[in-house]
C-alpha cells in the first residue's frame, strides 16, 4: 500500500481506509500528529511593592497540536523574588488538544527596578522539548 496525498503540505492527522484485495479484510490506519506546546516567549508579572505586596499572574500553557501534551518539568526562576506554582505537572496529566494548564508566577520585589529571570518548560513536544520564557517584574 502506498500513500499518495492529493495536495502537498504537512499532515498532522491521517486516516487511511484499506481493504485487502486478496482476503477482503478492511483496516483503518490512523495517525495523529505530535503534541505542540503553545506559550508566550516573554511574560510580565507586573509591579510589586519592594518588601511589600507581591504581584501574581497566570501563564497559560496550551496544547496547540493534535496529540496529548505532557509537561514534564518547570525549572528556572532563579532570580530573587520569583516563584511559581502549577497545575501542569503530574505523571498522569495529559493535556488534550486545545486545552491548557496554568503556571502561576509570583514576584515579591526586594529591590527597585526591573528584574528578569527565565522559566524553562520541558514537555513531550518533539520539536520544542524545552521552551525558555523570559519572566519579568518591576519593583
Coordinates of C-alpha atoms in Angstrom, one line a residue:
X1 CA 0.0 0.0 0.0
X2 CA 1.3 3.4 -0.9
X3 CA 0.1 6.8 0.4
X4 CA -0.3 9.5 -2.3
X5 CA -1.5 12.8 -1.0
X6 CA -3.9 14.8 -3.1
X7 CA -2.2 18.1 -2.0
X8 CA 1.3 19.0 -0.9
X9 CA 1.9 20.1 2.6
X10 CA 2.2 18.8 6.2
X11 CA -0.2 16.2 7.5
X12 CA -0.8 16.2 11.3
X13 CA -3.7 13.7 11.2
X14 CA -4.0 11.0 8.7
X15 CA -6.6 8.2 8.3
X16 CA -6.2 5.6 5.6
X17 CA -9.0 3.1 4.8
X18 CA -7.6 -0.1 3.4
X19 CA -9.3 -3.2 2.0
X20 CA -7.2 -6.2 1.2
X21 CA -7.5 -7.3 -2.4
X22 CA -6.8 -11.0 -1.5
X23 CA -8.8 -11.5 1.7
X24 CA -11.4 -8.8 1.6
X25 CA -10.5 -7.7 5.1
X26 CA -10.5 -4.0 5.7
X27 CA -8.4 -1.9 8.0
X28 CA -8.4 1.7 9.1
X29 CA -5.0 3.1 9.9
X30 CA -4.9 6.3 11.8
X31 CA -2.0 8.6 12.6
X32 CA -2.3 11.6 14.9
X33 CA 0.5 14.1 14.9
X34 CA 2.6 15.1 17.9
X35 CA 1.6 17.5 20.7
X36 CA 2.8 21.1 20.3
X37 CA 3.3 23.4 23.3
X38 CA 2.0 26.9 22.9
X39 CA 3.2 29.6 25.3
X40 CA 4.4 33.2 25.1
X41 CA 8.2 33.9 24.7
X42 CA 8.0 36.7 27.3
X43 CA 5.8 37.2 30.3
X44 CA 5.5 40.3 32.6
X45 CA 4.3 39.5 36.1
X46 CA 3.7 43.2 36.8
X47 CA 4.7 45.6 39.6
X48 CA 5.4 44.5 43.2
X49 CA 6.0 46.8 46.1
X50 CA 9.5 46.4 47.4
X51 CA 9.4 44.3 50.6
X52 CA 5.6 44.7 50.4
X53 CA 2.8 43.3 48.4
X54 CA 3.6 40.7 45.6
X55 CA 2.3 40.7 42.1
X56 CA 0.9 37.4 40.7
X57 CA -0.2 36.4 37.2
X58 CA -1.2 33.2 35.5
X59 CA 0.8 32.0 32.5
X60 CA -1.3 29.6 30.3
X61 CA 0.4 26.7 28.6
X62 CA -1.7 25.4 25.7
X63 CA -1.6 22.3 23.6
X64 CA -1.9 23.6 20.1
X65 CA -1.1 20.3 18.4
X66 CA -3.2 17.2 17.7
X67 CA -1.6 14.8 20.2
X68 CA -1.6 14.7 24.0
X69 CA 0.8 17.1 25.7
X70 CA 2.6 16.3 28.9
X71 CA 4.6 19.0 30.8
X72 CA 7.5 17.1 32.4
X73 CA 9.3 19.8 34.4
X74 CA 9.2 23.5 35.3
X75 CA 12.6 24.9 36.3
X76 CA 14.4 28.2 36.4
X77 CA 13.1 31.4 38.0
X78 CA 16.5 31.7 39.8
X79 CA 16.3 35.5 40.2
X80 CA 15.4 36.7 43.7
X81 CA 11.7 37.2 44.4
X82 CA 10.3 35.0 41.7
X83 CA 8.4 31.8 42.4
X84 CA 5.8 29.5 40.7
X85 CA 3.0 27.1 41.4
X86 CA 1.4 25.0 38.7
X87 CA -1.3 22.5 37.9
X88 CA 0.7 21.4 34.8
X89 CA 2.9 18.8 36.5
X90 CA 1.6 15.4 37.2
X91 CA 2.8 12.0 36.0
X92 CA -0.8 11.2 34.9
X93 CA -1.8 14.7 33.5
X94 CA -2.1 14.7 29.7
X95 CA -3.3 18.0 28.2
X96 CA -5.8 17.3 25.3
X97 CA -5.5 19.3 22.1
X98 CA -6.9 22.8 22.6
X99 CA -6.7 22.6 26.4
X100 CA -4.5 24.5 28.8
X101 CA -2.8 24.2 32.2
X102 CA -1.7 27.1 34.4
X103 CA 1.6 28.2 35.8
X104 CA 1.1 31.0 38.4
X105 CA 4.1 33.3 38.7
X106 CA 4.6 35.4 41.8
X107 CA 7.0 38.3 42.1
X108 CA 8.0 39.7 45.5
X109 CA 10.4 42.5 44.9
X110 CA 13.3 43.1 47.2
X111 CA 14.9 45.9 45.1
X112 CA 13.7 48.8 43.0
X113 CA 13.7 48.5 39.2
X114 CA 13.3 45.8 36.6
X115 CA 14.1 42.1 37.3
X116 CA 14.2 39.3 34.8
X117 CA 14.6 35.6 35.0
X118 CA 13.9 32.5 32.8
X119 CA 11.3 29.8 33.2
X120 CA 12.2 26.5 31.4
X121 CA 9.3 24.3 30.5
X122 CA 10.1 20.7 29.5
X123 CA 7.5 18.7 27.6
X124 CA 6.9 15.8 25.2
X125 CA 6.7 18.2 22.3
X126 CA 9.2 16.5 19.9
X127 CA 10.4 19.8 18.3
X128 CA 10.4 22.1 21.4
X129 CA 11.4 19.7 24.2
X130 CA 12.4 22.7 26.4
X131 CA 11.0 26.2 26.0
X132 CA 12.6 29.2 27.7
X133 CA 10.3 32.0 28.7
X134 CA 11.7 35.4 29.9
X135 CA 9.8 36.4 33.0
X136 CA 10.0 40.0 34.2
X137 CA 8.7 42.0 37.1
X138 CA 9.2 45.5 38.4
X139 CA 9.9 46.6 42.0

